[in-house]
Coordinates of C-alpha atoms in Angstrom, one line a residue:
M1 CA 58.3 70.6 -199.2
A2 CA 55.1 71.0 -197.4
G3 CA 53.9 70.0 -193.8
L4 CA 51.5 70.3 -191.0
F5 CA 51.9 72.1 -187.6
S6 CA 49.5 72.0 -184.7
L7 CA 49.3 74.9 -182.1
T8 CA 46.9 76.5 -179.8
L9 CA 45.7 79.9 -181.2
V10 CA 43.4 82.8 -179.7
P11 CA 40.8 83.0 -182.2
L12 CA 38.9 86.2 -183.0
T13 CA 35.6 84.8 -181.3
A14 CA 35.4 85.4 -177.7
Q15 CA 36.2 81.8 -176.6
A16 CA 39.6 80.2 -177.0
S17 CA 39.7 76.9 -179.1
V18 CA 42.4 74.6 -180.5
A19 CA 42.9 74.9 -184.3
R20 CA 45.3 72.8 -186.3
V21 CA 46.8 75.1 -189.0
G22 CA 48.3 73.5 -192.0
V23 CA 51.0 75.5 -193.9
T24 CA 52.1 74.6 -197.4
L25 CA 54.8 76.3 -199.5
R26 CA 55.2 76.0 -203.1
P27 CA 57.3 77.9 -205.8
L28 CA 55.7 80.1 -208.3
G29 CA 58.1 79.6 -211.3
P30 CA 61.6 78.6 -211.5
T31 CA 63.5 77.4 -208.3
S32 CA 66.8 78.8 -209.6
V33 CA 67.1 82.6 -209.9
A34 CA 70.0 85.0 -210.5
Q35 CA 71.3 87.2 -207.8
G36 CA 69.1 90.3 -207.6
S37 CA 66.1 88.6 -209.0
R38 CA 62.9 87.5 -206.9
F39 CA 62.2 84.0 -205.8
S40 CA 58.4 84.0 -205.9
F41 CA 56.6 81.4 -203.7
R42 CA 53.0 80.9 -202.4
A43 CA 51.9 79.9 -198.8
T44 CA 48.7 78.4 -197.9
L45 CA 47.2 78.1 -194.4
R46 CA 44.5 75.6 -193.7
N47 CA 42.4 75.8 -190.7
P48 CA 40.2 72.8 -189.7
D49 CA 38.8 74.2 -186.6
P50 CA 35.4 75.9 -186.8
S51 CA 36.4 79.3 -185.3
Q52 CA 38.5 81.6 -187.3
A53 CA 42.1 82.2 -186.2
Q54 CA 44.6 85.0 -186.3
V55 CA 48.2 83.5 -187.0
T56 CA 51.6 85.3 -187.8
V57 CA 54.0 83.4 -190.0
T58 CA 57.5 84.4 -190.4
F59 CA 59.5 83.4 -193.3
R60 CA 63.1 83.1 -192.7
L61 CA 65.6 83.0 -195.4
V62 CA 68.7 80.7 -194.7
S63 CA 71.9 80.6 -196.8
V64 CA 72.6 76.8 -196.7
D65 CA 75.8 77.1 -198.8
G66 CA 76.8 80.4 -197.3
G67 CA 77.3 78.9 -193.9
G68 CA 73.9 79.0 -192.6
G69 CA 73.4 82.8 -192.2
A70 CA 69.6 83.6 -191.6
V71 CA 67.4 86.6 -191.6
D72 CA 63.6 86.9 -190.8
A73 CA 62.7 88.4 -194.0
I74 CA 58.9 88.6 -194.1
A75 CA 56.2 88.4 -191.6
W76 CA 52.7 87.4 -192.7
H77 CA 49.9 88.4 -190.5
A78 CA 46.8 86.2 -191.5
T79 CA 43.4 85.6 -190.6
V80 CA 42.3 82.0 -191.4
P81 CA 38.6 81.3 -191.5
G82 CA 37.1 78.2 -189.6
Q83 CA 37.4 75.2 -191.7
G84 CA 38.8 77.2 -194.5
S85 CA 42.1 78.4 -195.8
T86 CA 44.0 81.5 -196.9
S87 CA 46.8 82.2 -199.3
A88 CA 49.3 84.8 -200.3
S89 CA 52.3 85.2 -202.6
F90 CA 55.6 86.4 -201.6
A91 CA 58.9 87.2 -203.6
P92 CA 62.1 87.9 -201.6
V93 CA 65.3 88.7 -203.0
S94 CA 68.3 87.0 -201.3
S95 CA 70.9 89.6 -202.3
Q96 CA 69.0 92.3 -200.3
W97 CA 70.6 90.7 -197.4
F98 CA 73.2 88.1 -198.6
A99 CA 76.2 88.3 -201.0
D100 CA 76.1 84.4 -201.1
Q101 CA 75.2 82.2 -204.2
G102 CA 74.1 78.7 -204.0
T103 CA 71.2 76.9 -202.1
F104 CA 68.9 79.0 -199.9
E105 CA 65.9 77.7 -197.9
V106 CA 62.5 79.4 -197.1
H107 CA 61.3 78.4 -193.5
A108 CA 57.8 79.1 -192.5
L109 CA 58.0 79.7 -188.6
I110 CA 55.2 80.0 -186.2
N111 CA 55.9 81.0 -182.8
G112 CA 59.6 80.4 -183.5
Q113 CA 59.3 76.9 -184.8
D114 CA 59.1 75.3 -188.2
A115 CA 55.7 74.8 -189.3
T116 CA 56.5 72.8 -192.2
G117 CA 59.4 71.7 -194.4
P118 CA 61.7 74.3 -195.9
L119 CA 61.3 75.3 -199.4
S120 CA 64.7 75.2 -201.4
F121 CA 65.8 77.5 -204.3
V122 CA 69.4 78.3 -205.7
V123 CA 70.8 81.5 -206.4
T124 CA 73.1 81.7 -209.5
P125 CA 75.5 84.8 -210.4
P126 CA 73.7 88.0 -211.6
T127 CA 73.0 88.8 -215.3
V128 CA 74.8 92.3 -214.9
A129 CA 77.9 93.9 -213.6
I130 CA 77.6 94.4 -209.9
P131 CA 78.3 97.9 -208.8
K132 CA 80.9 97.6 -206.2
F133 CA 82.0 100.4 -203.7
E134 CA 84.8 101.0 -201.4
D135 CA 84.6 103.1 -198.3
V136 CA 87.7 105.3 -198.7
T137 CA 86.4 108.1 -196.2
V138 CA 89.4 107.8 -193.8
Q139 CA 92.1 107.4 -196.6
A140 CA 90.7 110.4 -198.3
G141 CA 90.9 112.6 -195.3
L142 CA 87.2 113.0 -194.9
D143 CA 86.6 111.5 -191.6
T144 CA 84.1 113.6 -189.9
T145 CA 80.8 113.2 -188.0
I146 CA 77.3 114.5 -187.9
G147 CA 75.2 114.8 -184.9
Q148 CA 71.9 113.0 -184.1
S149 CA 68.6 114.1 -185.7
M150 CA 66.7 116.9 -183.9
C151 CA 63.0 117.9 -183.8
G152 CA 62.3 119.4 -187.4
A153 CA 66.0 118.9 -188.4
W154 CA 65.8 115.3 -189.8
A155 CA 67.6 116.0 -193.0
A156 CA 71.4 116.3 -193.6
G157 CA 73.1 116.8 -196.9
A158 CA 76.3 117.6 -198.6
A159 CA 77.4 119.4 -201.8
W160 CA 80.0 118.8 -204.5
G161 CA 81.5 121.8 -206.4
D162 CA 84.9 123.1 -207.7
V163 CA 85.5 126.0 -205.4
D164 CA 88.9 127.2 -206.4
G165 CA 88.6 126.5 -210.1
D166 CA 91.4 123.7 -210.4
G167 CA 89.3 121.4 -212.1
D168 CA 88.8 119.1 -208.9
L169 CA 85.6 118.6 -207.1
D170 CA 85.5 119.7 -203.5
L171 CA 83.0 119.0 -200.9
Y172 CA 80.9 121.0 -198.5
V173 CA 79.3 119.4 -195.5
P174 CA 76.9 121.3 -193.3
R175 CA 76.9 119.5 -189.8
G176 CA 73.9 121.0 -187.9
T177 CA 74.9 123.1 -184.9
D178 CA 78.5 122.0 -185.3
P179 CA 80.8 124.1 -187.7
A180 CA 80.3 123.3 -191.3
Q181 CA 83.4 121.8 -193.4
L182 CA 84.7 122.6 -196.7
W183 CA 86.9 119.7 -197.9
I184 CA 89.4 120.8 -200.7
N185 CA 90.5 118.3 -203.1
D186 CA 94.1 117.9 -204.0
G187 CA 93.6 116.0 -207.2
A188 CA 95.1 113.0 -206.0
G189 CA 92.3 111.4 -203.8
H190 CA 92.9 113.4 -200.5
F191 CA 91.0 116.3 -199.0
T192 CA 91.9 119.1 -196.5
E193 CA 89.3 120.9 -194.4
E194 CA 89.5 124.6 -194.9
A195 CA 85.8 126.3 -194.0
V196 CA 87.2 128.8 -191.6
A197 CA 90.1 129.8 -193.9
R198 CA 87.6 130.2 -196.8
G199 CA 84.7 131.7 -194.9
V200 CA 82.0 129.1 -195.1
D201 CA 81.9 127.5 -191.6
D202 CA 78.3 128.7 -191.2
H203 CA 79.1 129.9 -187.6
G204 CA 76.1 130.1 -185.3
A205 CA 73.7 128.4 -187.6
S206 CA 72.3 125.0 -187.8
G207 CA 73.0 123.6 -191.3
L208 CA 70.9 121.1 -193.0
G209 CA 71.5 121.5 -196.7
A210 CA 73.7 123.0 -199.3
V211 CA 74.1 123.3 -203.1
F212 CA 76.7 125.0 -205.3
A213 CA 75.7 127.1 -208.2
D214 CA 77.2 130.0 -210.3
Y215 CA 74.2 132.4 -209.6
D216 CA 75.9 135.6 -210.8
N217 CA 77.4 133.9 -214.0
D218 CA 81.1 135.1 -213.2
G219 CA 82.7 131.8 -213.7
D220 CA 82.9 130.5 -210.2
Q221 CA 81.0 128.3 -207.8
D222 CA 78.9 130.1 -205.2
L223 CA 77.1 128.1 -202.3
Y224 CA 73.8 128.4 -200.7
V225 CA 73.2 126.9 -197.4
A226 CA 69.8 126.0 -196.0
N227 CA 69.8 126.4 -192.3
D228 CA 67.4 126.1 -189.5
G229 CA 67.5 130.0 -190.1
P230 CA 68.9 132.1 -191.2
N231 CA 70.2 130.9 -194.4
R232 CA 73.6 131.8 -196.2
L233 CA 74.3 132.8 -199.8
Y234 CA 78.4 132.5 -200.0
Q235 CA 79.5 134.5 -203.1
N236 CA 82.7 133.2 -204.4
D237 CA 85.4 135.9 -205.0
G238 CA 87.0 133.9 -207.7
T239 CA 89.8 132.4 -205.6
G240 CA 87.6 130.0 -203.5
H241 CA 87.1 132.5 -200.7
F242 CA 83.6 133.4 -199.9
S243 CA 81.4 136.2 -198.2
D244 CA 77.8 135.7 -197.1
V245 CA 75.6 138.0 -199.3
A246 CA 72.3 136.4 -198.2
E247 CA 70.9 139.4 -196.7
S248 CA 71.9 141.9 -199.5
A249 CA 70.8 139.7 -202.2
G250 CA 67.4 139.2 -200.6
V251 CA 67.5 135.3 -199.9
V252 CA 68.4 135.2 -196.3
S253 CA 65.1 133.3 -195.3
L254 CA 64.5 132.9 -191.6
T255 CA 62.3 130.0 -191.6
D256 CA 63.4 126.4 -190.7
D257 CA 64.8 125.4 -194.1
V258 CA 66.3 122.0 -195.2
S259 CA 67.0 122.1 -198.8
A260 CA 67.3 124.5 -201.7
T261 CA 67.6 124.0 -205.5
W262 CA 68.5 126.2 -208.4
G263 CA 66.8 126.2 -211.7
D264 CA 66.1 129.1 -214.5
Y265 CA 62.3 129.1 -214.6
D266 CA 62.2 132.0 -217.0
N267 CA 65.2 131.1 -219.2
D268 CA 66.6 134.6 -218.7
G269 CA 70.1 133.1 -218.2
Y270 CA 70.2 133.6 -214.5
L271 CA 69.4 131.0 -211.8
D272 CA 66.4 131.3 -209.7
L273 CA 66.1 129.6 -206.3
Y274 CA 63.4 127.4 -204.6
V275 CA 63.9 127.1 -200.9
V276 CA 62.1 124.3 -199.0
S277 CA 61.1 124.9 -195.4
N278 CA 60.2 122.0 -193.0
S279 CA 58.5 122.9 -189.8
P280 CA 58.9 122.6 -186.1
C281 CA 57.7 119.5 -184.5
L282 CA 57.4 120.7 -181.0
P283 CA 53.9 122.4 -179.9
P284 CA 52.5 124.7 -181.1
L285 CA 52.8 122.8 -184.4
F286 CA 52.7 125.1 -187.6
Y287 CA 53.8 125.2 -191.1
E288 CA 56.4 127.7 -192.5
Q289 CA 56.3 128.7 -196.0
D290 CA 58.8 127.9 -198.9
H291 CA 60.1 130.7 -201.0
L292 CA 60.7 131.0 -204.8
F293 CA 63.3 133.8 -205.4
H294 CA 63.8 135.1 -209.0
N295 CA 67.3 136.1 -209.7
E296 CA 67.1 139.8 -211.2
G297 CA 70.6 139.5 -212.8
D298 CA 72.2 142.2 -210.7
G299 CA 73.1 140.2 -207.7
T300 CA 69.8 140.5 -206.1
F301 CA 66.6 138.3 -206.0
T302 CA 62.8 139.1 -205.5
D303 CA 60.5 137.0 -203.6
Q304 CA 58.0 135.5 -206.1
T305 CA 56.5 132.8 -204.1
S306 CA 53.1 134.3 -204.8
L307 CA 53.4 132.9 -208.4
L308 CA 52.6 129.5 -206.7
P309 CA 49.3 128.8 -204.9
A310 CA 49.9 130.0 -201.2
A311 CA 48.4 126.9 -199.6
S312 CA 50.8 124.7 -201.6
T313 CA 53.8 126.2 -200.3
F314 CA 53.1 125.7 -196.6
G315 CA 53.9 122.2 -195.4
A316 CA 56.5 119.8 -194.1
G317 CA 58.5 119.7 -197.2
F318 CA 61.8 118.1 -197.7
Q319 CA 63.0 118.5 -201.2
A320 CA 62.2 120.1 -204.5
A321 CA 63.2 119.4 -208.0
W322 CA 63.4 121.6 -211.1
F323 CA 63.2 119.4 -214.2
D324 CA 61.4 119.5 -217.6
Y325 CA 59.0 116.7 -217.3
D326 CA 57.0 117.5 -220.4
G327 CA 59.9 118.3 -222.7
D328 CA 58.8 121.7 -223.6
G329 CA 62.0 123.6 -222.9
D330 CA 61.1 125.1 -219.6
Q331 CA 61.8 124.0 -215.9
D332 CA 58.8 122.7 -214.0
L333 CA 58.8 122.2 -210.2
Y334 CA 57.9 119.2 -208.1
L335 CA 57.7 119.5 -204.4
A336 CA 58.0 116.5 -202.0
N337 CA 56.1 116.8 -198.7
D338 CA 56.4 114.7 -195.5
R339 CA 53.0 113.6 -194.4
W340 CA 52.9 114.9 -190.7
G341 CA 51.9 117.9 -188.8
P342 CA 48.6 119.9 -188.2
S343 CA 47.1 119.4 -191.7
P344 CA 49.7 117.3 -194.0
D345 CA 49.8 118.2 -197.6
A346 CA 50.2 116.1 -200.5
N347 CA 53.2 116.5 -203.1
H348 CA 52.7 119.0 -205.8
L349 CA 53.7 119.1 -209.6
W350 CA 53.7 122.7 -210.9
R351 CA 53.9 123.0 -214.8
N352 CA 55.6 125.9 -216.0
D353 CA 53.2 127.7 -218.5
G354 CA 55.3 130.7 -219.1
P355 CA 54.4 134.4 -219.0
G356 CA 50.7 135.5 -219.3
L357 CA 49.2 138.3 -221.3
D358 CA 50.4 140.6 -218.6
G359 CA 53.8 139.3 -218.5
T360 CA 53.3 137.4 -215.2
W361 CA 54.8 134.0 -214.9
R362 CA 52.3 131.3 -214.6
F363 CA 52.7 127.8 -212.8
A364 CA 49.8 125.4 -212.9
D365 CA 49.1 122.7 -210.3
V366 CA 48.9 119.5 -212.4
S367 CA 49.3 117.2 -209.5
T368 CA 45.9 115.6 -209.9
D369 CA 45.9 115.5 -213.8
S370 CA 49.7 114.0 -213.9
R371 CA 48.8 111.5 -211.1
T372 CA 51.8 112.8 -209.0
G373 CA 50.0 114.0 -206.0
Y374 CA 51.3 111.4 -203.8
F375 CA 50.1 111.7 -200.1
I376 CA 53.1 110.0 -198.5
N377 CA 56.2 110.5 -196.1
S378 CA 58.2 112.0 -199.0
M379 CA 61.8 112.7 -198.2
G380 CA 64.0 112.9 -201.4
I381 CA 63.8 112.9 -204.9
A382 CA 65.6 111.3 -207.8
V383 CA 65.1 112.3 -211.5
G384 CA 66.3 110.1 -214.5
D385 CA 65.1 108.3 -217.6
F386 CA 65.3 104.8 -216.0
N387 CA 63.7 103.0 -219.0
R388 CA 65.4 105.1 -221.8
D389 CA 62.2 106.3 -223.5
L390 CA 63.6 109.8 -223.5
N391 CA 60.9 110.9 -220.9
L392 CA 62.2 112.0 -217.4
D393 CA 60.9 109.8 -214.6
F394 CA 61.3 110.4 -210.9
A395 CA 61.5 108.3 -207.6
I396 CA 60.7 109.4 -204.1
S397 CA 61.9 108.0 -200.8
N398 CA 59.4 107.2 -198.2
I399 CA 58.3 105.3 -195.2
K400 CA 57.0 101.8 -196.1
G401 CA 58.5 101.7 -199.5
N402 CA 59.9 103.9 -202.4
L403 CA 58.0 105.2 -205.2
L404 CA 58.7 105.1 -208.8
A405 CA 56.8 107.3 -211.1
R406 CA 57.1 106.3 -215.0
N407 CA 56.6 109.2 -217.3
E408 CA 54.0 108.3 -219.9
G409 CA 55.0 111.0 -222.2
G410 CA 51.5 112.7 -222.3
G411 CA 51.7 114.6 -219.2
S412 CA 51.0 111.8 -216.8
F413 CA 52.8 109.3 -214.6
T414 CA 52.3 105.8 -213.4
E415 CA 53.6 104.5 -210.2
V416 CA 55.5 101.4 -210.8
A417 CA 57.9 100.8 -208.0
S418 CA 56.8 97.4 -207.1
T419 CA 56.7 95.9 -210.5
A420 CA 60.1 97.7 -211.2
G421 CA 61.7 96.1 -208.1
V422 CA 62.4 99.1 -206.1
E423 CA 59.9 99.5 -203.7
R424 CA 61.3 97.5 -200.9
P425 CA 58.5 98.4 -198.2
F426 CA 60.4 96.3 -195.5
Q427 CA 63.9 96.1 -194.4
R428 CA 63.2 92.8 -192.8
A429 CA 60.3 91.1 -191.2
D430 CA 57.9 93.8 -189.6
L431 CA 60.5 96.6 -189.9
H432 CA 59.2 99.3 -192.5
S433 CA 61.9 100.7 -194.7
I434 CA 62.5 104.4 -194.0
T435 CA 64.5 106.1 -197.0
W436 CA 65.8 109.6 -197.4
G437 CA 68.3 110.8 -200.2
L438 CA 68.4 109.0 -203.5
A439 CA 69.7 109.4 -207.0
F440 CA 69.7 107.8 -210.5
A441 CA 73.0 107.0 -211.7
D442 CA 74.7 104.6 -214.1
L443 CA 76.9 102.8 -211.6
N444 CA 78.2 100.1 -213.8
L445 CA 78.5 102.0 -217.2
D446 CA 76.1 99.7 -218.9
G447 CA 74.1 102.5 -220.4
W448 CA 71.1 102.2 -217.8
E449 CA 70.7 104.4 -214.8
D450 CA 70.7 102.6 -211.5
L451 CA 68.9 103.8 -208.3
L452 CA 71.2 104.4 -204.9
V453 CA 69.0 104.9 -202.0
A454 CA 70.1 106.1 -198.5
A455 CA 68.0 104.5 -195.6
G456 CA 67.9 105.3 -192.0
A457 CA 65.7 105.2 -188.8
L458 CA 64.2 108.3 -187.5
T459 CA 65.9 107.5 -184.1
D460 CA 69.4 107.0 -185.7
R461 CA 69.4 103.5 -184.7
Q462 CA 71.8 101.3 -186.9
N463 CA 69.3 99.2 -188.7
Q464 CA 68.5 100.6 -191.9
P465 CA 71.0 99.3 -194.7
N466 CA 71.2 101.6 -197.9
E467 CA 69.7 100.2 -201.0
V468 CA 71.3 99.6 -204.4
F469 CA 69.0 98.6 -207.2
T470 CA 70.7 97.7 -210.5
A471 CA 68.9 98.2 -213.7
A472 CA 68.3 95.0 -215.4
G473 CA 68.2 96.4 -219.0
D474 CA 64.5 96.1 -219.6
G475 CA 63.0 98.9 -217.4
T476 CA 63.0 96.8 -214.1
F477 CA 65.9 96.6 -211.3
L478 CA 67.7 94.0 -209.6
D479 CA 68.4 94.4 -205.9
L480 CA 72.1 93.7 -205.3
S481 CA 72.4 95.8 -202.2
A482 CA 74.3 93.1 -200.2
L483 CA 76.9 92.9 -203.0
S484 CA 77.4 96.5 -203.5
G485 CA 79.4 97.5 -200.4
A486 CA 77.2 100.4 -200.0
D487 CA 74.7 98.9 -197.8
D488 CA 76.0 100.5 -194.7
P489 CA 73.3 100.0 -192.0
G490 CA 73.5 103.6 -190.6
S491 CA 71.2 106.5 -190.4
G492 CA 71.7 107.4 -194.1
R493 CA 70.2 111.0 -195.1
G494 CA 71.6 113.1 -198.0
V495 CA 73.3 111.4 -201.1
A496 CA 75.6 113.5 -203.3
I497 CA 76.9 111.8 -206.6
A498 CA 80.1 112.8 -208.3
D499 CA 82.9 111.2 -210.3
Y500 CA 85.4 112.9 -207.8
D501 CA 88.4 111.2 -209.0
R502 CA 87.3 111.5 -212.9
D503 CA 88.0 107.8 -213.7
G504 CA 84.5 107.6 -215.5
R505 CA 82.7 105.7 -212.6
L506 CA 80.2 107.6 -210.5
D507 CA 81.1 107.8 -206.7
A508 CA 78.6 108.6 -203.8
Y509 CA 78.9 110.7 -200.6
V510 CA 76.2 109.3 -198.2
V511 CA 75.6 111.4 -195.0
N512 CA 74.9 109.4 -191.8
R513 CA 73.3 110.8 -188.9
L514 CA 74.8 110.2 -185.5
G515 CA 78.0 108.8 -187.2
S516 CA 80.4 109.2 -190.0
P517 CA 79.3 110.1 -193.5
I518 CA 80.9 107.9 -196.1
L519 CA 82.6 108.5 -199.4
Y520 CA 82.1 105.5 -201.4
R521 CA 84.5 105.2 -204.3
N522 CA 83.2 103.4 -207.2
A523 CA 85.3 100.3 -207.8
T524 CA 83.1 98.3 -210.1
S525 CA 84.8 95.9 -212.4
T526 CA 83.4 96.6 -215.8
S527 CA 84.4 96.8 -219.4
G528 CA 81.8 99.6 -220.1
H529 CA 82.8 102.8 -221.8
W530 CA 81.7 106.3 -220.7
L531 CA 81.5 109.9 -221.6
E532 CA 81.3 112.9 -219.2
V533 CA 80.1 116.3 -220.5
D534 CA 80.8 119.6 -218.6
L535 CA 78.7 122.3 -220.0
T536 CA 79.2 126.2 -219.8
G537 CA 76.4 128.4 -220.8
T538 CA 76.7 131.6 -222.4
N539 CA 73.2 132.7 -223.5
S540 CA 72.0 130.3 -220.9
N541 CA 73.0 130.2 -217.2
R542 CA 76.7 129.5 -216.9
D543 CA 76.3 126.0 -215.2
G544 CA 73.9 124.8 -217.9
C545 CA 71.3 123.9 -215.3
G546 CA 68.2 122.6 -217.1
A547 CA 70.1 121.7 -220.1
R548 CA 69.0 118.6 -221.9
L549 CA 71.5 116.2 -223.5
F550 CA 70.6 113.4 -226.0
L551 CA 73.2 110.8 -226.6
T552 CA 73.3 108.2 -229.4
A553 CA 75.7 105.3 -229.1
G554 CA 75.9 101.6 -229.8
G555 CA 72.2 101.7 -231.3
A556 CA 70.9 103.1 -228.3
R557 CA 69.6 106.6 -227.1
Q558 CA 70.1 108.3 -223.5
L559 CA 68.6 111.3 -222.0
R560 CA 70.3 113.3 -219.3
E561 CA 69.3 116.8 -217.8
V562 CA 71.7 118.9 -215.8
F563 CA 70.3 119.3 -212.1
C564 CA 71.6 121.9 -209.6
G565 CA 70.5 120.7 -206.4
S566 CA 67.3 119.1 -207.4
V567 CA 68.1 115.4 -206.7
G568 CA 69.0 113.5 -203.5
L569 CA 68.0 115.3 -200.4
S570 CA 69.5 118.6 -199.1
S571 CA 72.5 117.9 -201.4
G572 CA 74.2 119.0 -204.4
S573 CA 75.5 116.3 -206.9
D574 CA 78.1 117.2 -209.6
T575 CA 76.5 119.1 -212.7
V576 CA 78.7 117.3 -215.0
A577 CA 76.4 115.0 -217.3
P578 CA 77.6 111.4 -217.0
F579 CA 76.8 108.7 -219.5
G580 CA 77.7 105.0 -219.5
L581 CA 78.0 103.4 -223.0
G582 CA 78.4 99.9 -222.4
A583 CA 80.3 98.3 -225.2
A584 CA 80.2 101.3 -227.6
G585 CA 83.5 102.8 -227.9
R586 CA 82.5 106.0 -229.4
V587 CA 79.4 108.3 -229.3
D588 CA 77.7 108.7 -232.8
R589 CA 75.9 111.9 -231.8
L590 CA 75.3 114.2 -228.8
V591 CA 72.5 116.7 -229.1
I592 CA 72.3 119.4 -226.3
E593 CA 69.2 121.5 -225.9
W594 CA 70.2 124.6 -223.9
P595 CA 67.9 126.5 -221.6
S596 CA 68.1 129.5 -224.1
G597 CA 66.5 127.5 -226.9
Q598 CA 69.9 127.0 -228.8
R599 CA 70.5 123.3 -230.0
Q600 CA 73.9 122.1 -230.5
V601 CA 75.1 118.9 -232.2
L602 CA 78.2 117.0 -231.8
R603 CA 79.1 113.8 -233.7
N604 CA 81.7 111.0 -233.6
L605 CA 83.2 111.4 -230.1
A606 CA 85.7 109.5 -228.5
A607 CA 84.7 107.7 -225.3
N608 CA 86.2 107.5 -221.9
R609 CA 86.8 111.0 -221.3
L610 CA 85.3 114.4 -219.9
I611 CA 84.6 117.0 -222.5
A612 CA 84.0 120.7 -222.0
V613 CA 81.2 122.0 -224.1
V614 CA 80.4 125.7 -224.4
E615 CA 77.2 127.2 -225.6
P616 CA 77.6 128.9 -229.1
A617 CA 77.2 132.6 -228.7

């Protein structure tokens, strides 16, 4: 299991010398692991030469029983002291790349040659139900294309919403400088494109993001589209036909916007709007301002961006999320910024502190105190309670590894992506991951939220497979990407989650740049039960955005919050709150905390159905 390899190296000293570097591999723990789990090993380099040397060791993972498939999984760039040694530990997950079970080997390569004997380990079946997806794009009639990324227009999203009120989810797809598309669901798994006929083709604009919401509380879904200026607010006439009222409503926004999110920050029953601007990336480089629009309840909005620190709303933003991180009944706001441009800004968490003595609404920047002011290449945001402690956590996509912020319940967060198993800083040896839209969703109905992450290179090369992290049931995740069927190696951007066929299993629409977006139908083989809850507000906003649902079933409690554009990237997922119940065939108790402050309790609910709940008047 260990060996020696002699080679000629260029040392760090001025003169070249000959070094004989010994490579030793040994396992750290069991040599049999379940799919999705890490196999840990330690590598040691020994250098008998008096001069220190630099050496790159590539660890190649080989599927022995799976026909000899191989991937260069890890690259270790090491400095070995003269007449000394250096060691490091590594923990690859075979199912990041392989669907195979059986025997695997770790080979340590230097200059492309084995430097020692391989280290063997065995991969056994996973301990959880594997989320399985089928690409049904073509058979659903959704075959379309999205252009390549452009300067300042890296994002691309999509939005689910029932535009014609027939109970079936329709899909809106902005397509950059190409006409947008609105795909109408016939209820039998097939979609027909009707954007022009319904007035939402976004003609003459460059569309990047979209989200549906009933901003005027009239019972139908309206649509906001974030463009590379000007934006659209499409008002639904009740029949699924739209007219652009952005200018008269006061939300037109002429900046280079990439996403928007709805949330009722003052709980007056009308949805407010935060619009995120990215910035031109051609000289002269400058930042454009985001916008916070307050819904006045009469069809118009006022610009209340001044409620937030001015310097914090200028940056290279990608996505913002309204969510009640501290559980006090109002919507807080998190902003994810990309680390680029003339003076990059960190992310911001603004705590909603309500009205002051003069009636002016107050937001406090608690980014430092909460430990959430990450200074990274933030793209998308996912919000969920991944460890089931009834506090909302969030994940952020990034270059060089995802982040996972665990809510500690006292106003602060701890970053746990690596220990939880969702960081994945590399797609393979020396290729950093670049991730975009992401979302928490219980994909296998076991009662724990999984994490689906879209990945894609900036250059739109086909080399960044999507990531599917499945909850292990203990606050950690198993990387089962290669088994999921959703690890398409395209230029993934937006992710929009919805159970479009209402079979209880959550499906995903992933927007690929320079290629075809994909509708992934969830085909997971599971005996898990489920419940979906469709809220209608009366005193609260009609969509129930910001409502918190606490479910008890099978001795376990779960939390969901209704999001209206806050999760993913430039996208709008379905607002129906989904719960996986595992083996529980009934729900003991469902508590709904409405934005109005109303608390509603439902008991002894049958599983495996969608229920409609109206807020008590």
